[in-house]
Coordinates of C-alpha atoms in Angstrom, one line a residue:
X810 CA 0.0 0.0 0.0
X811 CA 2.6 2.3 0.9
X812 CA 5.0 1.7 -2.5
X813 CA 1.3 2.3 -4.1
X814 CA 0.6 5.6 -2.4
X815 CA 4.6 6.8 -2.9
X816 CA 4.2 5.8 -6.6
X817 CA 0.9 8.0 -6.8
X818 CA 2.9 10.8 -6.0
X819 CA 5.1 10.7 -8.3
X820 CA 2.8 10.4 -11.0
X821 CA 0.6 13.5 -9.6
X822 CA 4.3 15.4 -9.5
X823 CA 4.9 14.9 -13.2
X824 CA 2.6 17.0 -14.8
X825 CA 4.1 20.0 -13.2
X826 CA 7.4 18.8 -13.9
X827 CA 6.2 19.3 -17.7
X828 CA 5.0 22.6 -16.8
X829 CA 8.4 23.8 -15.5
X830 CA 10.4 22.5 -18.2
X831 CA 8.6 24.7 -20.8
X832 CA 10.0 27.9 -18.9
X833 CA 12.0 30.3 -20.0
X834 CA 14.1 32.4 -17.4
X835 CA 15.4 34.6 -19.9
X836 CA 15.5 36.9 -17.4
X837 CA 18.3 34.9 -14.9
X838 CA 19.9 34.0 -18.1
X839 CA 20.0 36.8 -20.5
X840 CA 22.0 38.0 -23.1
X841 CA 22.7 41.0 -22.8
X842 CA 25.3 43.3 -20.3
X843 CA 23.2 45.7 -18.9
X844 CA 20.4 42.5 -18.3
X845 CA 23.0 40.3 -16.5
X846 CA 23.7 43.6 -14.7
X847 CA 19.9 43.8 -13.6
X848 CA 20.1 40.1 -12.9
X849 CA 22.9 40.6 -10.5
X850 CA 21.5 42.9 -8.4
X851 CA 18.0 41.0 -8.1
X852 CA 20.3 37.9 -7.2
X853 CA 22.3 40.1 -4.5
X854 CA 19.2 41.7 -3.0
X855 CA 17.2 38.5 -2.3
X856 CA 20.7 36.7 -1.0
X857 CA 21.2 39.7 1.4
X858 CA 17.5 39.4 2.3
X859 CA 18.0 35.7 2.6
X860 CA 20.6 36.3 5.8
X861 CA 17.6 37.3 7.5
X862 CA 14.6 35.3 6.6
X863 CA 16.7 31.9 7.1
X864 CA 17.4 32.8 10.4
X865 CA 14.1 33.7 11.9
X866 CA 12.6 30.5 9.7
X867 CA 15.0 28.2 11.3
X868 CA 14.7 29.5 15.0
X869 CA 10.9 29.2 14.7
X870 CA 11.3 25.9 14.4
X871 CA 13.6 25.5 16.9
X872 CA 11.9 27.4 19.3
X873 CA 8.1 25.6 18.9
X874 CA 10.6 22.6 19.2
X875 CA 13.0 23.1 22.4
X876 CA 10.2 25.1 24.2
X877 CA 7.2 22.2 23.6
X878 CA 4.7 21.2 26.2
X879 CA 6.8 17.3 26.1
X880 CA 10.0 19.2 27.1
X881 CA 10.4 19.2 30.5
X882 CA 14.1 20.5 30.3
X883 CA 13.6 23.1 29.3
X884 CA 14.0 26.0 31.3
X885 CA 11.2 28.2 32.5
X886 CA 11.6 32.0 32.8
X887 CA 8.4 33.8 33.2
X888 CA 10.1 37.1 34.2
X889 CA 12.6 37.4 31.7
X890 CA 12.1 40.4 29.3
X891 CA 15.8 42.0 28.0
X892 CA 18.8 40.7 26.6
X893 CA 21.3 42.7 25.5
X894 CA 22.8 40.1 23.0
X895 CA 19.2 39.3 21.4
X896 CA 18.9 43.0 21.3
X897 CA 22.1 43.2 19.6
X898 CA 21.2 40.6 16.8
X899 CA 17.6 41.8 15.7
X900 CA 18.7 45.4 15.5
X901 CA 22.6 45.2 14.3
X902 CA 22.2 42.6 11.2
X903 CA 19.3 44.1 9.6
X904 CA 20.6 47.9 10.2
X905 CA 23.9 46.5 8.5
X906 CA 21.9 44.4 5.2
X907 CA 19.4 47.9 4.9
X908 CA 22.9 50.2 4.6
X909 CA 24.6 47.2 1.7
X910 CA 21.3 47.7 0.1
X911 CA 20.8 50.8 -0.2
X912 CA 24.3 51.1 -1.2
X913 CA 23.7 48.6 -3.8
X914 CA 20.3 51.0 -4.6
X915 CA 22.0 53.8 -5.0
X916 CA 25.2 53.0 -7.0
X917 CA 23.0 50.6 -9.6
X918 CA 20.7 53.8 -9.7
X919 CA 23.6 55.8 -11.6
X920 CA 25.5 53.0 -13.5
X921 CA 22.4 52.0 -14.5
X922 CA 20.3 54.2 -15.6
X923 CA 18.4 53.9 -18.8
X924 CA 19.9 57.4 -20.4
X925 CA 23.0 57.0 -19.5
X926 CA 25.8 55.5 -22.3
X927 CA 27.7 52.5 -21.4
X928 CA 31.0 52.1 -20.1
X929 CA 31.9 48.7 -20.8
X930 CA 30.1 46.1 -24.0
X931 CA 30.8 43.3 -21.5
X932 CA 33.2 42.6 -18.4
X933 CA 36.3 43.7 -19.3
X934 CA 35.6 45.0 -22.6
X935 CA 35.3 48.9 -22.5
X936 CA 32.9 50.4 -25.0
X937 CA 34.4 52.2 -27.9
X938 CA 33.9 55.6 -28.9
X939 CA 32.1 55.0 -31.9
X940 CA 28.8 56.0 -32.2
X941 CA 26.3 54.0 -31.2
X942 CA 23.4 52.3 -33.2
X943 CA 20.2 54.3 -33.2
X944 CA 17.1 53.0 -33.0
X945 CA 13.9 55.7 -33.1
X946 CA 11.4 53.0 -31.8
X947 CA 7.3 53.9 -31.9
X948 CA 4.6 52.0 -29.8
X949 CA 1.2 51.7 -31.9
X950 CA -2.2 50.0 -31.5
X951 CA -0.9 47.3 -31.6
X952 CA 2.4 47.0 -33.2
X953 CA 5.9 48.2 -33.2
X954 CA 7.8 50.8 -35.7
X955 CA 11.8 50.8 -35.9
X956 CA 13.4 53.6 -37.8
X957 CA 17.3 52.7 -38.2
X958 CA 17.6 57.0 -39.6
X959 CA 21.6 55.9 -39.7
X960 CA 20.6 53.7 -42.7
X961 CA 17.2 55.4 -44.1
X962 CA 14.9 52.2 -43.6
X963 CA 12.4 50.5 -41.0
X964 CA 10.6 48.1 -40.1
X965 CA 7.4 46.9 -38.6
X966 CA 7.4 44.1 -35.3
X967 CA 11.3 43.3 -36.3
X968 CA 14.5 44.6 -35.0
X969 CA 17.6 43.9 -35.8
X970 CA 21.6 45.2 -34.0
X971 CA 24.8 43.4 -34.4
X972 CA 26.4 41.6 -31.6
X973 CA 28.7 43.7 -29.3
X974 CA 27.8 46.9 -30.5
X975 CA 26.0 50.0 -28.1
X976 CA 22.6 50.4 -29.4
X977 CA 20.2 53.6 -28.1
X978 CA 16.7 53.7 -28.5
X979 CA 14.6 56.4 -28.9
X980 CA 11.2 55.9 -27.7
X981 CA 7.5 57.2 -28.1
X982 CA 4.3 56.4 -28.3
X983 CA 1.4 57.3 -30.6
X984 CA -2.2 57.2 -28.2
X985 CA -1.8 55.4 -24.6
X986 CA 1.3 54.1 -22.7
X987 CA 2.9 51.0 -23.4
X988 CA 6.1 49.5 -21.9
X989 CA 9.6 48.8 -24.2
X990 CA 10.5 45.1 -23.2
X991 CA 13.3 42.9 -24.4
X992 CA 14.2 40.8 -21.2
X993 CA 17.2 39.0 -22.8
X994 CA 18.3 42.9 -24.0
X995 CA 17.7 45.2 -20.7
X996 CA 14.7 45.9 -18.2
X997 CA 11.2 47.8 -19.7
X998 CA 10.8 51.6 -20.3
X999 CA 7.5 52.9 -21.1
X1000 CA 6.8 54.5 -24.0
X1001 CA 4.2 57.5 -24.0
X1002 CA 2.4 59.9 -26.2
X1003 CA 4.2 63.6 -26.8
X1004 CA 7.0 62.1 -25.0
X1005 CA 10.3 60.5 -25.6
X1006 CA 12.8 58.1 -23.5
X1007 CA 16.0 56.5 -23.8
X1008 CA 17.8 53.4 -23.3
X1009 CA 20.9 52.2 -24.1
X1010 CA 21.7 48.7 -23.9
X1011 CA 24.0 45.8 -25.9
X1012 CA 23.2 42.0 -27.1
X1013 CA 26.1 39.9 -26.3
X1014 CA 25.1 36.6 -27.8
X1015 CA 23.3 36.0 -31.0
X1016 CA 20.0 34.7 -31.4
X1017 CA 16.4 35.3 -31.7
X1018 CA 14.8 37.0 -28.8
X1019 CA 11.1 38.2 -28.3
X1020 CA 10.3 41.9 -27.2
X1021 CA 6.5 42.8 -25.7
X1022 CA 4.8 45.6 -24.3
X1023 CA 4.6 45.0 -20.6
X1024 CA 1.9 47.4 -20.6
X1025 CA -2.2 47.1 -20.7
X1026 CA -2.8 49.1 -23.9
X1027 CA -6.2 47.9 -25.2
X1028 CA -7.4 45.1 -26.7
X1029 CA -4.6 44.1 -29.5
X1030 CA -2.7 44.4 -26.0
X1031 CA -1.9 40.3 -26.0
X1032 CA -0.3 40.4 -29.5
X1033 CA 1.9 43.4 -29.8
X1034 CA 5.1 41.3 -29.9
X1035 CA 8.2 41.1 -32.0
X1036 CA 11.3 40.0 -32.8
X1037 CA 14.4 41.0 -31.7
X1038 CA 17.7 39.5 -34.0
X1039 CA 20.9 39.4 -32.2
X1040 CA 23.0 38.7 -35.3
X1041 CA 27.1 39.7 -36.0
X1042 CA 28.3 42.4 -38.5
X1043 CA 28.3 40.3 -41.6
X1044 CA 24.0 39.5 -40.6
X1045 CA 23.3 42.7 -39.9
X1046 CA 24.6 44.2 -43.1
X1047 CA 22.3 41.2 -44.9
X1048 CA 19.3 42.2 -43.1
X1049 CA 19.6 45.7 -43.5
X1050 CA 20.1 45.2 -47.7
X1051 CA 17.2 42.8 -47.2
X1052 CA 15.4 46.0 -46.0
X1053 CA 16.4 48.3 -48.9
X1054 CA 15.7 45.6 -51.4
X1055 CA 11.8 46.0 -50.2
X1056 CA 9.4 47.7 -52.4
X1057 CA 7.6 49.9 -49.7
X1058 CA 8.8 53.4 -48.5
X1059 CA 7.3 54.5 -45.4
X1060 CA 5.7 58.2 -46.4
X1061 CA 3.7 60.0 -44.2
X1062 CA 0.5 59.2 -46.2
X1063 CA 2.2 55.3 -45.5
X1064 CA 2.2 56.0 -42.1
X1065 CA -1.3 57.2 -40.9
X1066 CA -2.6 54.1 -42.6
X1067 CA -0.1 52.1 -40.3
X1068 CA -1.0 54.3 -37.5
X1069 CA -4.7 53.1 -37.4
X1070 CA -5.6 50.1 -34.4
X1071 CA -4.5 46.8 -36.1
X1072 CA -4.0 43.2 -34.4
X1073 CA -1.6 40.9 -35.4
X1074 CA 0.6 42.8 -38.0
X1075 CA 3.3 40.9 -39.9
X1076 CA 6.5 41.6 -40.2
X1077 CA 6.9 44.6 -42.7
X1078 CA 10.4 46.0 -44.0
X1079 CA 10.8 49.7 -45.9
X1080 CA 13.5 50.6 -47.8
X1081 CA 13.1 54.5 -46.9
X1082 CA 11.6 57.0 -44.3
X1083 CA 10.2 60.1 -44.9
X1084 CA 12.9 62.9 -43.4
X1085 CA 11.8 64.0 -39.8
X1086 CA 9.1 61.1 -39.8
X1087 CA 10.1 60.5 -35.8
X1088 CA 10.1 64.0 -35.2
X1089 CA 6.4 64.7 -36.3
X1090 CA 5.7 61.6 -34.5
X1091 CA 6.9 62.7 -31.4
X1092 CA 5.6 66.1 -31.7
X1093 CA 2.5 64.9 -32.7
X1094 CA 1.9 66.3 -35.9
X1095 CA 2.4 63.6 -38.4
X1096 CA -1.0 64.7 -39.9
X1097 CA -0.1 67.1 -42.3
X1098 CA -0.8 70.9 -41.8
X1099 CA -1.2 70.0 -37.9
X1100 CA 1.1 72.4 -35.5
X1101 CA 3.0 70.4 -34.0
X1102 CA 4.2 70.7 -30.1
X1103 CA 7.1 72.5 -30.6
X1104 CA 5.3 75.3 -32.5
X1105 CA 2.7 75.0 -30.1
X1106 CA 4.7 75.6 -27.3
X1107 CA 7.2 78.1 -28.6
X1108 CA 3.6 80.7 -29.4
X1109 CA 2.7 79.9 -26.0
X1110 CA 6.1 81.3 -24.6
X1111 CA 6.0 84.3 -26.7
X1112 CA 2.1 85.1 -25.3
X1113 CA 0.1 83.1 -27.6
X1114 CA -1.9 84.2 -30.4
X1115 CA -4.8 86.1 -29.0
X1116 CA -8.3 85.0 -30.9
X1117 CA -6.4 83.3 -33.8
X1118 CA -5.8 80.4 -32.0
X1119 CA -9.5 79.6 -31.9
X1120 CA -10.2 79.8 -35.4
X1121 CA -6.7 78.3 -36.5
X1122 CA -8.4 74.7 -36.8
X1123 CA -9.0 71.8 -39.3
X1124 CA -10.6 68.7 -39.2
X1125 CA -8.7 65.8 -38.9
X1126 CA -8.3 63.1 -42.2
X1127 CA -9.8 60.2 -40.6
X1128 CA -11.8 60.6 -37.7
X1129 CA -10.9 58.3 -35.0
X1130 CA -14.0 58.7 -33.0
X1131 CA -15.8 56.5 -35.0
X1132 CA -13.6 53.5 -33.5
X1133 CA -15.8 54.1 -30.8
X1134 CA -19.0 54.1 -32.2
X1135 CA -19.3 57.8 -31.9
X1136 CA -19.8 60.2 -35.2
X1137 CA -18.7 63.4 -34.0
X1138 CA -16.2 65.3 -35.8
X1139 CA -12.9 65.8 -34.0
X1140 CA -10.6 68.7 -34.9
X1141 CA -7.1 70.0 -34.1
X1142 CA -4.7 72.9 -34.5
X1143 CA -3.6 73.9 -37.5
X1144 CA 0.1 74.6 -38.3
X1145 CA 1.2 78.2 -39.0
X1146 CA 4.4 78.7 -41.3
X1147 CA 7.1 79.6 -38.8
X1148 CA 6.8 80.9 -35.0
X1149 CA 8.3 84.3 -36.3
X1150 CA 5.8 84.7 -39.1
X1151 CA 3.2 84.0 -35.7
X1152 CA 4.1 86.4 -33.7
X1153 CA 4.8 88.9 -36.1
X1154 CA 1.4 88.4 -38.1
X1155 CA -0.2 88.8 -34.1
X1156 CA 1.6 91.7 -33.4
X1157 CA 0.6 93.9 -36.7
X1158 CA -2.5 92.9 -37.0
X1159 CA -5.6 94.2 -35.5
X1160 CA -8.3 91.5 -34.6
X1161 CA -11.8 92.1 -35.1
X1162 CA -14.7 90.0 -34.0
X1163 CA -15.8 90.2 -37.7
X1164 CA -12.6 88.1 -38.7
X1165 CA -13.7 84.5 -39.1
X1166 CA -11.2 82.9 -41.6
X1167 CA -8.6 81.0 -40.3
X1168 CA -5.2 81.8 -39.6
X1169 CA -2.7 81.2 -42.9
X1170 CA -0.5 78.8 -41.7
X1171 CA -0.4 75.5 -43.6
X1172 CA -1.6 77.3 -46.7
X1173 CA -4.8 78.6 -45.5
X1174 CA -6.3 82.1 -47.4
X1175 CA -7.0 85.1 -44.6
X1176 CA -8.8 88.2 -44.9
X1177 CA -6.9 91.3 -43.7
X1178 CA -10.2 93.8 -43.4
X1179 CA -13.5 91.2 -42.0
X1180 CA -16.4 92.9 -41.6
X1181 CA -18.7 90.1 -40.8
X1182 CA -19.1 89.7 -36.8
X1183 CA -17.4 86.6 -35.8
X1184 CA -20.1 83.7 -34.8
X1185 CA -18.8 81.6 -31.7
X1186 CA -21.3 78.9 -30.5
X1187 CA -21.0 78.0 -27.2
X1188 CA -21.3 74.4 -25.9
X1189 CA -25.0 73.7 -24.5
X1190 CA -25.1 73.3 -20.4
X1191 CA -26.5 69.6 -19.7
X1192 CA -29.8 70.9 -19.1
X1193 CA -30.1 71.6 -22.7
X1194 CA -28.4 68.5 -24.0
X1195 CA -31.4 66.8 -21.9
X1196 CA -33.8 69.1 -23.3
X1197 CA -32.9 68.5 -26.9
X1198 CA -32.7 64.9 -26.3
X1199 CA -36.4 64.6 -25.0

């Protein structure tokens, strides 16, 4: 009975042996310097955490066991409440493992952080002065863009750096926030809208590797993956003519079609990039004609543009609110020719409410002299909406 029982057990054990073998701890075994770096310190903080927890687990033990209602040796002290060498224990070792860590904290902190370039490719091999690879990197609904500007081309949910060589990313996002993940490469860095961040990292050992967003983004959320090629000189070269031999150039018009929610995109190389394609992106004005943040922000510290800023709109060229089931029209700022030609044209001109033609940035017509009395509508208050509704 009992070899039948033990047996049992074994057999109930097996299927999660299955279950662990199909792992992947990439992230105690990756293959990159900054990653082992990050796996290092995770390793160091749990052993120095360890010198405590073992301690107190094993003298719970021994305590229920010396001091147990059988053991008559054991000695009875009802009145005992200090002792300078327990004292000494509790306090001393986990003051001293709170001070390694957060020397540990502190130094990692700076060596590394995300922006900062590296020092070394790998132990003992200092990083060279040569420019590292770029890599403008763009989160979408639900897919990933890479812009290699060094080389002119991109690609869509595939990247590709040699082996041993300092690559920095350049990161933003196009609608929500989503997280820049390659746990064989370095930890994750969010990417967000109107915003970019950096990391700089190095692949030490070729292979295939899988990037994610570690981020909730929506409903394509599950499938925004991609693959990240560790590959030497000679296969980087190949995969970059491999790019330049496709037959799609990633325009702007190119773009805002790829921009658009889609699930499950395949893999997609171009063999050019508009000029400043990243830019718009991260200013947010790859819609042509639509001022972008930088313009918006340098009127703003100059004083603004008075009433022309609320007639300096267009609609937009696909109207996302209808992903929603809504039909209303959204509309955004329109871009003016230069910030100088702004503030110049605010500063000679005199507005009058019978001016209702837009401002003549991104080749819009404007009337010097209006005479008809400008007609601004405001919103209705929620009593009206109801109204109108019943």
């Amino acid at each position: 009975m009992g070899k039948t029982l033990s047996r049992l057990r074994i057999l109930l054990l097996l299927p999660l042996v299955a279950l662990l073998g199909g792992c992947n701890f990439v992230v105690m075994n990756p293959a990159g310097d900054i990653a082992v770096q990050q796996r290092d310190l995770v390793v160091v903080s749990v052993v120095l955490m360890l010198l405590i927890i073992i301690p107190v687990m094993f003298l719970i033990v021994f305590f229920s066991w010396k001091y147990r209602q059988a053991n008559t040796e054991a000695k009875y002290e009802p009145d005992w409440d200090h002792s300078t060498h327990l004292e000494l224990v509790i306090w001393a070792i986990p003051l001293l493992i709170i001070i390694c860590l957060g020397a540990i904290t502190w130094s990692s902190t700076h060596l590394l952080d995300p922006y900062r370039r590296l020092d070394r490719i790998s132990p003992g091999n200092a990083a060279t002065l040569n420019d590292p690879l770029l890599v403008e990197v763009v989160a979408l609904d639900w897919k990933w863009l890479f812009i290699y500007p060094e080389y002119g081309v991109a690609a869509v949910n595939e990247l590709a750096a040699p082996v041993d060589r300092q690559i920095r990313f350049k990161i933003t996002a196009t609608s929500v926030m989503n997280s820049f993940y390659i746990p064989a490469l370095a930890g994750q860095i969010y990417a967000m809208p109107g915003m970019e961040t950096k990391l700089h990292a190095v692949i030490n050992k070729a292979g295939k590797y899988e990037g994610f967003s570690a981020n909730y983004s929506g409903a394509g959320f599950s499938n925004m993956r991609f693959a990240f090629h560790g590959v030497d000189q000679a296969g980087f070269d190949a995969w970059i003519a491999k790019a330049k031999g496709s037959q799609d150039k990633l325009s702007r018009d190119v773009y805002l079609e790829l921009e658009k929610p889609s699930e499950k995109v395949p893999v997609k190389l171009y063999n050019s990039v508009d000029a400043d394609l990243y830019k718009l992106i991260l200013n947010q004005c790859a819609q042509p004609g639509k001022m972008c943040m930088s313009e918006m922000m340098a009127i703003d510290s100059k004083g603004g543009m008075g009433l022309a800023s609320a007639r300096n709109i267009l609609p937009l060229k696909y109207n996302v609110s209808q992903l929603d089931g809504s039909a209303s029209v959204k509309n955004y700022v329109a871009s003016v020719c230069t910030v100088a030609d702004a503030i110049r044209e605010a500063a000679d001109r005199t507005f009058t409410p019978g001016d209702s033609t837009p401002m003549s940035g991104a080749g819009l017509p404007r009337r010097r002299n209006a005479t008809e009395p400008f007609q601004f509508t405001p919103a209705p208050s929620p009593a009206e909406r109801r109204a109108s509704n019943t």
